PDB file of C-alpha atoms in Angstrom:
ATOM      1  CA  UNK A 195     -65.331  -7.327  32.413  1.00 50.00           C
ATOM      2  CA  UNK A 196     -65.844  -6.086  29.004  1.00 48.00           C
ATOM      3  CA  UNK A 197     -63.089  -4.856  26.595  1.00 46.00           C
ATOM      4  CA  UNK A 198     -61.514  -1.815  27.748  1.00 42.00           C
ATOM      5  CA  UNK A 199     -60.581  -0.327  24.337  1.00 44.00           C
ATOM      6  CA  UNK A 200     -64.213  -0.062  22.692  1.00 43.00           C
ATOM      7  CA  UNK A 201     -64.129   3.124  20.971  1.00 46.00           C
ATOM      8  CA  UNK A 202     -67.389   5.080  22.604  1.00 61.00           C
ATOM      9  CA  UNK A 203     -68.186   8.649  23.886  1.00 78.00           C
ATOM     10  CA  UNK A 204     -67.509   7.170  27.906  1.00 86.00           C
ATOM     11  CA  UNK A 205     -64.314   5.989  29.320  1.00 89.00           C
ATOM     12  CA  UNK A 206     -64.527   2.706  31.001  1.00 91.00           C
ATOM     13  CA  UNK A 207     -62.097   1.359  33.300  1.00 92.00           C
ATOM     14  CA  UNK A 208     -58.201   1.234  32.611  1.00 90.00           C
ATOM     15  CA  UNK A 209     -59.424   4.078  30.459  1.00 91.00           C
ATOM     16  CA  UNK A 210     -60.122   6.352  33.416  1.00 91.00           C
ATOM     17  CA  UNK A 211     -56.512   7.754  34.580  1.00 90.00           C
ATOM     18  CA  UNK A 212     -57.755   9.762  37.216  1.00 92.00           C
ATOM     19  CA  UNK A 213     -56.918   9.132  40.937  1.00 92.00           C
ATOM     20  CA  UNK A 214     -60.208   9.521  42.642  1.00 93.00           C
ATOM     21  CA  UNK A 215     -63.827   9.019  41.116  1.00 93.00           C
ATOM     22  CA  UNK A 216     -67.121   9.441  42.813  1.00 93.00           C
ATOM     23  CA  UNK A 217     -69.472   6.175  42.244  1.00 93.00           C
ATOM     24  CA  UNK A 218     -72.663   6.224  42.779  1.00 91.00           C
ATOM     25  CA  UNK A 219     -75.435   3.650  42.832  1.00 85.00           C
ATOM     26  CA  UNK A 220     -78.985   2.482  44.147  1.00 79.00           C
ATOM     27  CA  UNK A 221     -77.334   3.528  47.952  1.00 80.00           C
ATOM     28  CA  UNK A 222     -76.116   6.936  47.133  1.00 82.00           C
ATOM     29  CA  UNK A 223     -72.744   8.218  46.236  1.00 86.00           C
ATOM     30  CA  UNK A 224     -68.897   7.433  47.736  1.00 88.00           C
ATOM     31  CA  UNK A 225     -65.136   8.977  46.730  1.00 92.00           C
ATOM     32  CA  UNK A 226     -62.662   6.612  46.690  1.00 92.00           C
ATOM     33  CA  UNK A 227     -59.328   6.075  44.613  1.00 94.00           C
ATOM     34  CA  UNK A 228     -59.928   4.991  41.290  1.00 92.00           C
ATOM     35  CA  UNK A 229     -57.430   1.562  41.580  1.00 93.00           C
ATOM     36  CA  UNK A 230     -60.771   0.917  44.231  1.00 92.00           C
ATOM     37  CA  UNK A 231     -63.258   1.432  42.269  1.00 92.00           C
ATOM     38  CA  UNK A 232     -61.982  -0.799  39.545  1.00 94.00           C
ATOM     39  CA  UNK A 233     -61.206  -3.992  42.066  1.00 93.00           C
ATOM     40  CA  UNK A 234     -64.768  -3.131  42.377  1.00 91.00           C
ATOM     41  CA  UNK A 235     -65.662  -3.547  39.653  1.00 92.00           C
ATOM     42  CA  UNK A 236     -63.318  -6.534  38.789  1.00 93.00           C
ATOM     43  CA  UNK A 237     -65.429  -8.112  41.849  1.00 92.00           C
ATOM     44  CA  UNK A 238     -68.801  -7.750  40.587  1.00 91.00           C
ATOM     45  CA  UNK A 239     -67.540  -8.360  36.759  1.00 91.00           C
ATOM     46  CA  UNK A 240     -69.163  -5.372  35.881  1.00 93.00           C
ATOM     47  CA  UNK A 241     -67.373  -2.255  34.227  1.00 93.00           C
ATOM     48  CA  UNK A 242     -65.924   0.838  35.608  1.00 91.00           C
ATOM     49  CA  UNK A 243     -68.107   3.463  33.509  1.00 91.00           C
ATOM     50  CA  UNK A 244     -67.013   6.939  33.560  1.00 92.00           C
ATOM     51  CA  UNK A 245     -70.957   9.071  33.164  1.00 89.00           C
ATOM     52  CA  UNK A 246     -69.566  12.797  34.424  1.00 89.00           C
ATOM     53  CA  UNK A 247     -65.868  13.263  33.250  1.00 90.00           C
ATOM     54  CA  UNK A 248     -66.399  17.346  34.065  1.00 88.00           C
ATOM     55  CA  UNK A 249     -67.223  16.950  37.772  1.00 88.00           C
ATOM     56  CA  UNK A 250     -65.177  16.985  40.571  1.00 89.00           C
ATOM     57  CA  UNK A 251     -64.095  14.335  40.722  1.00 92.00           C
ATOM     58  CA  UNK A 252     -65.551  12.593  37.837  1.00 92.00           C
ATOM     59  CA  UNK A 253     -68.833  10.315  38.443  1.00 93.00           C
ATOM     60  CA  UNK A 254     -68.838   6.938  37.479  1.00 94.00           C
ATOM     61  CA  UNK A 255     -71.384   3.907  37.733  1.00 91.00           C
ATOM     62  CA  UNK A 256     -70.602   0.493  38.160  1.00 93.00           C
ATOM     63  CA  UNK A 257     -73.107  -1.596  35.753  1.00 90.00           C
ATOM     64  CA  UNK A 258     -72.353  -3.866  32.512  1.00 90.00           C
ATOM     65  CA  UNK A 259     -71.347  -1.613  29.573  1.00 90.00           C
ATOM     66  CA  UNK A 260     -73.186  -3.230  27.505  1.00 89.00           C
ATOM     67  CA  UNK A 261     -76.411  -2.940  29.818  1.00 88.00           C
ATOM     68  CA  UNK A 262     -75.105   0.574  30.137  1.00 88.00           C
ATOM     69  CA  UNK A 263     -75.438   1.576  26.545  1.00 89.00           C
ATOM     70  CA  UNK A 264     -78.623  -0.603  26.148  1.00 89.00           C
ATOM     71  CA  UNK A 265     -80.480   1.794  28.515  1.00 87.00           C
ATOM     72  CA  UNK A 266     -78.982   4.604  27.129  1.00 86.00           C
ATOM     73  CA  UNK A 267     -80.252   4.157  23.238  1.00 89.00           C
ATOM     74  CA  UNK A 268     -83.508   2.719  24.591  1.00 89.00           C
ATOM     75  CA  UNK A 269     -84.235   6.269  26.379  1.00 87.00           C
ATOM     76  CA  UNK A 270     -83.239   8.737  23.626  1.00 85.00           C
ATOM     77  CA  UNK A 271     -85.472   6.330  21.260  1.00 83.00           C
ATOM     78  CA  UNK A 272     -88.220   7.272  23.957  1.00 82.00           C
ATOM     79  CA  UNK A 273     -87.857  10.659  24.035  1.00 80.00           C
ATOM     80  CA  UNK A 274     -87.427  10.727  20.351  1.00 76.00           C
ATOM     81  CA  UNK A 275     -91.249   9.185  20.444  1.00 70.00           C
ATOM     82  CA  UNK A 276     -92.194  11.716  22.695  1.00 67.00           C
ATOM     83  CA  UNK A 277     -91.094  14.613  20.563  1.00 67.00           C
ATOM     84  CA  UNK A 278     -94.086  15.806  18.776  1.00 60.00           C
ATOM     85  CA  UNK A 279     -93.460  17.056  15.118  1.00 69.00           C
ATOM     86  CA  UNK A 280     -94.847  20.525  14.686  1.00 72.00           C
ATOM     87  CA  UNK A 281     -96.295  21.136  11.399  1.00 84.00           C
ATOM     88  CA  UNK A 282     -97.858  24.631   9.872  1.00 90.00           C
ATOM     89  CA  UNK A 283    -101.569  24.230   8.403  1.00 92.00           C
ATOM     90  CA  UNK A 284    -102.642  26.829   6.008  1.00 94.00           C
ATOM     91  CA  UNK A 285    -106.143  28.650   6.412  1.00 94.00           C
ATOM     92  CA  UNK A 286    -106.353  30.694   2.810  1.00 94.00           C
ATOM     93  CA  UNK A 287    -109.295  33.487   3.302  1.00 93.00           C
ATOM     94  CA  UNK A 288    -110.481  36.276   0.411  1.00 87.00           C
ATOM     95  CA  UNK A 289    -111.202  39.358   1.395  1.00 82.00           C
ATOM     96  CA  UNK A 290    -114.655  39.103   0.791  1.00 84.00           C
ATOM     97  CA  UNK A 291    -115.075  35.437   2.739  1.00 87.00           C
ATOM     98  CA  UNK A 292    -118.616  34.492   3.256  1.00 90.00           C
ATOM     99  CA  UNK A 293    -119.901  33.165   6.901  1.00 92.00           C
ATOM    100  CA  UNK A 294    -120.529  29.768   5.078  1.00 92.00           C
ATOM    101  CA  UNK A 295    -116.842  29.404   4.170  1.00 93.00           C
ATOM    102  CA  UNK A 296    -115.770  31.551   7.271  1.00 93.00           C
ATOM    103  CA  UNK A 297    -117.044  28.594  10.012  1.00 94.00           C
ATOM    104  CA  UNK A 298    -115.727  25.489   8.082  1.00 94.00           C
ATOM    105  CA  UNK A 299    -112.444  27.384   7.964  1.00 94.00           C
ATOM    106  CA  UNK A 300    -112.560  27.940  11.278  1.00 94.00           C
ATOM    107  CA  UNK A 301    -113.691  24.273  12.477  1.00 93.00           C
ATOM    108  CA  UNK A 302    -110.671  22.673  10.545  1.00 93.00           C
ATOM    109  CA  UNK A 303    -108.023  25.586  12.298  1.00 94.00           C
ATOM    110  CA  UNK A 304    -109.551  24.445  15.671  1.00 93.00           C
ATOM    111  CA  UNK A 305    -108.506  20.331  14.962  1.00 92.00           C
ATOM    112  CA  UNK A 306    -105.155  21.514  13.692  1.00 92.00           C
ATOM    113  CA  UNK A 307    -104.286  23.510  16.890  1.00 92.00           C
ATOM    114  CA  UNK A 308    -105.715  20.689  18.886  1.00 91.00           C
ATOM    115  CA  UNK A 309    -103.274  17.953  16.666  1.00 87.00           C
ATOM    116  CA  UNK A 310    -100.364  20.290  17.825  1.00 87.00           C
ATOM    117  CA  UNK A 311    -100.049  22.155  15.143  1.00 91.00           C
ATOM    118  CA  UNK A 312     -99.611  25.393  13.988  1.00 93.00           C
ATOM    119  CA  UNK A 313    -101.719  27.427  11.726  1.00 95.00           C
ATOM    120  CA  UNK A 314    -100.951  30.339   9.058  1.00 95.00           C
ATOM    121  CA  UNK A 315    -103.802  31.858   7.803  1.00 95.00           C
ATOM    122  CA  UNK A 316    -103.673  34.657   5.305  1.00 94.00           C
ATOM    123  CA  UNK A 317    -105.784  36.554   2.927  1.00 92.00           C
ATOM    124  CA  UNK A 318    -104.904  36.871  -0.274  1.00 91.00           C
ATOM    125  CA  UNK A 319    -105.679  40.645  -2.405  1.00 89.00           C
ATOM    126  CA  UNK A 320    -105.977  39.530  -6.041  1.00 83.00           C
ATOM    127  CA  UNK A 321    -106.044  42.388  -8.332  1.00 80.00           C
ATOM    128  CA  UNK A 322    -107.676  45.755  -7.267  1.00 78.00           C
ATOM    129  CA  UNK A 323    -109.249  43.442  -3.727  1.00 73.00           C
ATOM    130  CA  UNK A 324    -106.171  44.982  -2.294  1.00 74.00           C
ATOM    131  CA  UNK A 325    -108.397  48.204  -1.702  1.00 77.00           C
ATOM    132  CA  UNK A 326    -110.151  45.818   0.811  1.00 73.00           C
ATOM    133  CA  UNK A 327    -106.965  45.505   2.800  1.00 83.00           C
ATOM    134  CA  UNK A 328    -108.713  46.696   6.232  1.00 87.00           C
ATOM    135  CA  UNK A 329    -111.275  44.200   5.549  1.00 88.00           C
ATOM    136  CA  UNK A 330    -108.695  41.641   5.229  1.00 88.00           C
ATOM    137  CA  UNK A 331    -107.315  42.090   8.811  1.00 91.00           C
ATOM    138  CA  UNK A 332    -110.647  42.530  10.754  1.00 91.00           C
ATOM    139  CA  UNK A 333    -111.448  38.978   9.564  1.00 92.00           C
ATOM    140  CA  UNK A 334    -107.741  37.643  10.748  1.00 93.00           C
ATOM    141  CA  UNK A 335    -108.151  39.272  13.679  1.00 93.00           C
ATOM    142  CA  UNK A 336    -111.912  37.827  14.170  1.00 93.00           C
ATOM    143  CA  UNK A 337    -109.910  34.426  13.461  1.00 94.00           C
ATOM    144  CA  UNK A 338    -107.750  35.123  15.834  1.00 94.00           C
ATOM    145  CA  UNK A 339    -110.437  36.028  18.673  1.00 94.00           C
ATOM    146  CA  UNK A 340    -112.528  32.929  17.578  1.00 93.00           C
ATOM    147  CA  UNK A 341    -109.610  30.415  18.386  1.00 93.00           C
ATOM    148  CA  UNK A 342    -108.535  32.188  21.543  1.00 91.00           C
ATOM    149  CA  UNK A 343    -109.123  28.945  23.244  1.00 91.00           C
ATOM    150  CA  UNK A 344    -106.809  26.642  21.064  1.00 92.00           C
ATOM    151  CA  UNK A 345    -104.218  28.566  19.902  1.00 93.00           C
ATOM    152  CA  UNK A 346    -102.180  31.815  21.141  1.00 92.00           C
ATOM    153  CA  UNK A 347    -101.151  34.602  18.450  1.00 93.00           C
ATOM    154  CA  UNK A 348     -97.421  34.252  17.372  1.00 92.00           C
ATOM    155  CA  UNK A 349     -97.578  37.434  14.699  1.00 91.00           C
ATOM    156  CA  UNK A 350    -100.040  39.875  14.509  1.00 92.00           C
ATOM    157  CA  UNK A 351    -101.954  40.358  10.757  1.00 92.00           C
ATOM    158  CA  UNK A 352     -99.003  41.734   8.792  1.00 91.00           C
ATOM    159  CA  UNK A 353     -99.387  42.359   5.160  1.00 90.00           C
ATOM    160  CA  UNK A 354     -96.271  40.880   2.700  1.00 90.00           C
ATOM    161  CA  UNK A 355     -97.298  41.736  -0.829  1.00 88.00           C
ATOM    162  CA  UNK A 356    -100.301  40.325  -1.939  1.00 89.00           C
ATOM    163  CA  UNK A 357    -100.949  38.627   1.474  1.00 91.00           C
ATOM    164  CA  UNK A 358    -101.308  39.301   5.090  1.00 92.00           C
ATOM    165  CA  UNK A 359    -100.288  36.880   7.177  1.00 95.00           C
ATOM    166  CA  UNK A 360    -101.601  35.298  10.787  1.00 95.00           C
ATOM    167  CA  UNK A 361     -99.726  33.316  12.621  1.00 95.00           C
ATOM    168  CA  UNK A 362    -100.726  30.746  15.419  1.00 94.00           C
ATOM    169  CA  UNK A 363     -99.837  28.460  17.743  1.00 93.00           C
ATOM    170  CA  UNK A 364    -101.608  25.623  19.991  1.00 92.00           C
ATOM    171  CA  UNK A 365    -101.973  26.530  23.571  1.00 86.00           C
ATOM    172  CA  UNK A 366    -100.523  23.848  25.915  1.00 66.00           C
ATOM    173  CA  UNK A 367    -102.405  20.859  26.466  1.00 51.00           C
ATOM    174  CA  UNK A 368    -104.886  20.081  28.607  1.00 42.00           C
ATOM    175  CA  UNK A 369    -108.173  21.517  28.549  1.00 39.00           C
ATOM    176  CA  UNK A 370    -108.700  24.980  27.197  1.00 42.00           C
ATOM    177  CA  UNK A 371    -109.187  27.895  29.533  1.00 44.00           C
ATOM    178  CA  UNK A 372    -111.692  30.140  29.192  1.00 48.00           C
ATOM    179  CA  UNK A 373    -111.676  33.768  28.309  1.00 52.00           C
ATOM    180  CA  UNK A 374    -112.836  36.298  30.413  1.00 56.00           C
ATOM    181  CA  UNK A 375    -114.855  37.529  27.451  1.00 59.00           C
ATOM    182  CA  UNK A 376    -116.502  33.883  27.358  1.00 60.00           C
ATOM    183  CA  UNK A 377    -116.931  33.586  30.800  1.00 63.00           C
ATOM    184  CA  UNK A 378    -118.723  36.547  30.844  1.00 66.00           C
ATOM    185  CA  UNK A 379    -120.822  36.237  27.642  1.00 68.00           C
ATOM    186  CA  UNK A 380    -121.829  32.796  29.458  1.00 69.00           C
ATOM    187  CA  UNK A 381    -123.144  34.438  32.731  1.00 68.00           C
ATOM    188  CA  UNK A 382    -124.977  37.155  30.634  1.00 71.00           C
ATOM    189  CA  UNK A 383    -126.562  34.523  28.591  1.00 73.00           C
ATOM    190  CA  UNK A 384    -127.120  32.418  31.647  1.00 72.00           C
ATOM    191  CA  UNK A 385    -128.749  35.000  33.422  1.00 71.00           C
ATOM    192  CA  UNK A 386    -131.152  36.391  30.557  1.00 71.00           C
ATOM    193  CA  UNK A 387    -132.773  32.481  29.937  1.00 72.00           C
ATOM    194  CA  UNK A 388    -133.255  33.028  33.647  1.00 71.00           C
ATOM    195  CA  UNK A 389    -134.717  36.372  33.348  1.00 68.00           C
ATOM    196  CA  UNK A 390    -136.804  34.412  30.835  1.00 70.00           C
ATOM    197  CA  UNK A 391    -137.815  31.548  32.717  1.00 71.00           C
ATOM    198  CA  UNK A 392    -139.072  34.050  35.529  1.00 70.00           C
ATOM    199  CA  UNK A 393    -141.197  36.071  32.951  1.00 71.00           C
ATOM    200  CA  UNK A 394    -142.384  32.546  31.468  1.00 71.00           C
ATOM    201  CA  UNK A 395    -143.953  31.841  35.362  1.00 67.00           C
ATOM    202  CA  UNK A 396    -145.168  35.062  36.305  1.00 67.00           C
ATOM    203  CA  UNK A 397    -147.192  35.274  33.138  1.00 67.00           C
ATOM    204  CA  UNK A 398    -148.517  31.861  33.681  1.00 62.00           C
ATOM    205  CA  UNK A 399    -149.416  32.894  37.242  1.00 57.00           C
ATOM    206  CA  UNK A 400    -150.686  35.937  36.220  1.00 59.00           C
ATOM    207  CA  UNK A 401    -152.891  34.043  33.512  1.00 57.00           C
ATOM    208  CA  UNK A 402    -154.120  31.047  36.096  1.00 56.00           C
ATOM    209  CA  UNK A 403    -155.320  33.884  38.082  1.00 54.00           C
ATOM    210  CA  UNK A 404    -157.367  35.805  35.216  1.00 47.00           C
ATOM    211  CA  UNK A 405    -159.034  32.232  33.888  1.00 46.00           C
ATOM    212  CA  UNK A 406    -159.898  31.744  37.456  1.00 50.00           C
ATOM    213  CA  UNK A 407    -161.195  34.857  38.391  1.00 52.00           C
ATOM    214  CA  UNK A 408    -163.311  34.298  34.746  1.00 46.00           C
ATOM    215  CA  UNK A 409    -164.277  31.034  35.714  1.00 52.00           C
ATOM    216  CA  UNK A 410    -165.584  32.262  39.338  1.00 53.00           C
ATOM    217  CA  UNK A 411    -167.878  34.687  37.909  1.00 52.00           C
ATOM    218  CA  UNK A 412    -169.204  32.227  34.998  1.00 55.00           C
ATOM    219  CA  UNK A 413    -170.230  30.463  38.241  1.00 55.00           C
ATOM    220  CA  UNK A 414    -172.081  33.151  40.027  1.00 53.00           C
TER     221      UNK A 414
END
């Protein structure tokens, strides 16, 4: 058994003064007197380790301290990994943006909300350009439509001085659902190269049969 008087956020054995604990294991879960559990433990050389002080009564595990705290450091390191730092990408528009300048915009806002991260774009009034504040917001708000796939709106266009702001966030991940508005711009398109196609063959048709008929009376 390890030393009992290890200063640590758990109580191990002599340290628990209570007169029942409930330890649990790989079978399940048993109450017994707490002057049991720790011949238990003494048994097994393994410490008395007190994991729920606030239940009733308190849970403990039999299992090497040592072990015990090994495990525990090793899985807040892992969900420290897992924690994915959010960081906030700025997308800085004029008023007056041109389509050139619009799309690459766009195209680097679609890999930050895919990374995980956030985006802020704003346009920014210099000087008199302020009278083109209307402007301003139809093009955040045509951002806004354009990355409807990757990212969700967290603020509205909202104008703070010289600037008004956008505000993003990524969706979850996985792949991106589809708007309705897509979806539906996809069938229409769909069905018009099919509406095409059909015209393409019926005029073809239509022509076979006018070189034929042609051909049939060169013949007579």
């Amino acid at each position: 058994m390890k030393n009992d008087k290890k200063d640590n956020q758990y109580r191990i054995n002599e340290q628990i003064r209570v007169k029942e604990v409930r330890v649990v294991g790989d079978n399940g879960s048993t109450v017994m007197p707490t002057r049991d559990a720790l011949r238990m433990a003494r048994e097994q050389e393994v410490d008395l380790v007190e994991i729920s002080p606030n239940a009733q009564p308190p849970v403990c595990r039999l299992i090497d301290y040592s072990k015990f705290l090994y495990q525990q450091k090793k899985r807040q390191k892992e969900m420290k990994a897992k924690q994915v730092k959010v960081e906030v990408k700025e997308i800085r528009f004029g008023p007056q943006t041109d389509e050139h300048d619009y799309q690459f915009k766009l195209k680097h806002a679609r890999e930050f909300l895919n990374e995980g991260n956030k985006v802020r774009a704003y346009v920014f009034f210099r000087g008199r350009s302020i009278l083109f504040k209307e402007q301003g917001e139809v093009l955040l708000l045509r951002f806004a439509n354009d990355l409807e796939e990757y990212g969700k709106v967290e603020q509205m266009p909202k104008l703070e001085g010289k600037k008004m702001f956008l505000y993003m966030a990524p969706k979850k991940a996985g792949v991106a659902k589809k708007s309705q508005q897509k979806m539906d711009r996809e069938k229409r398109e769909a069905e018009a190269k099919e509406y095409a196609r059909q015209e393409e063959e019926q005029q073809q048709i239509s022509d076979g049969g006018i070189f034929a008929n042609v051909k049939a009376a060169r013949n007579c």
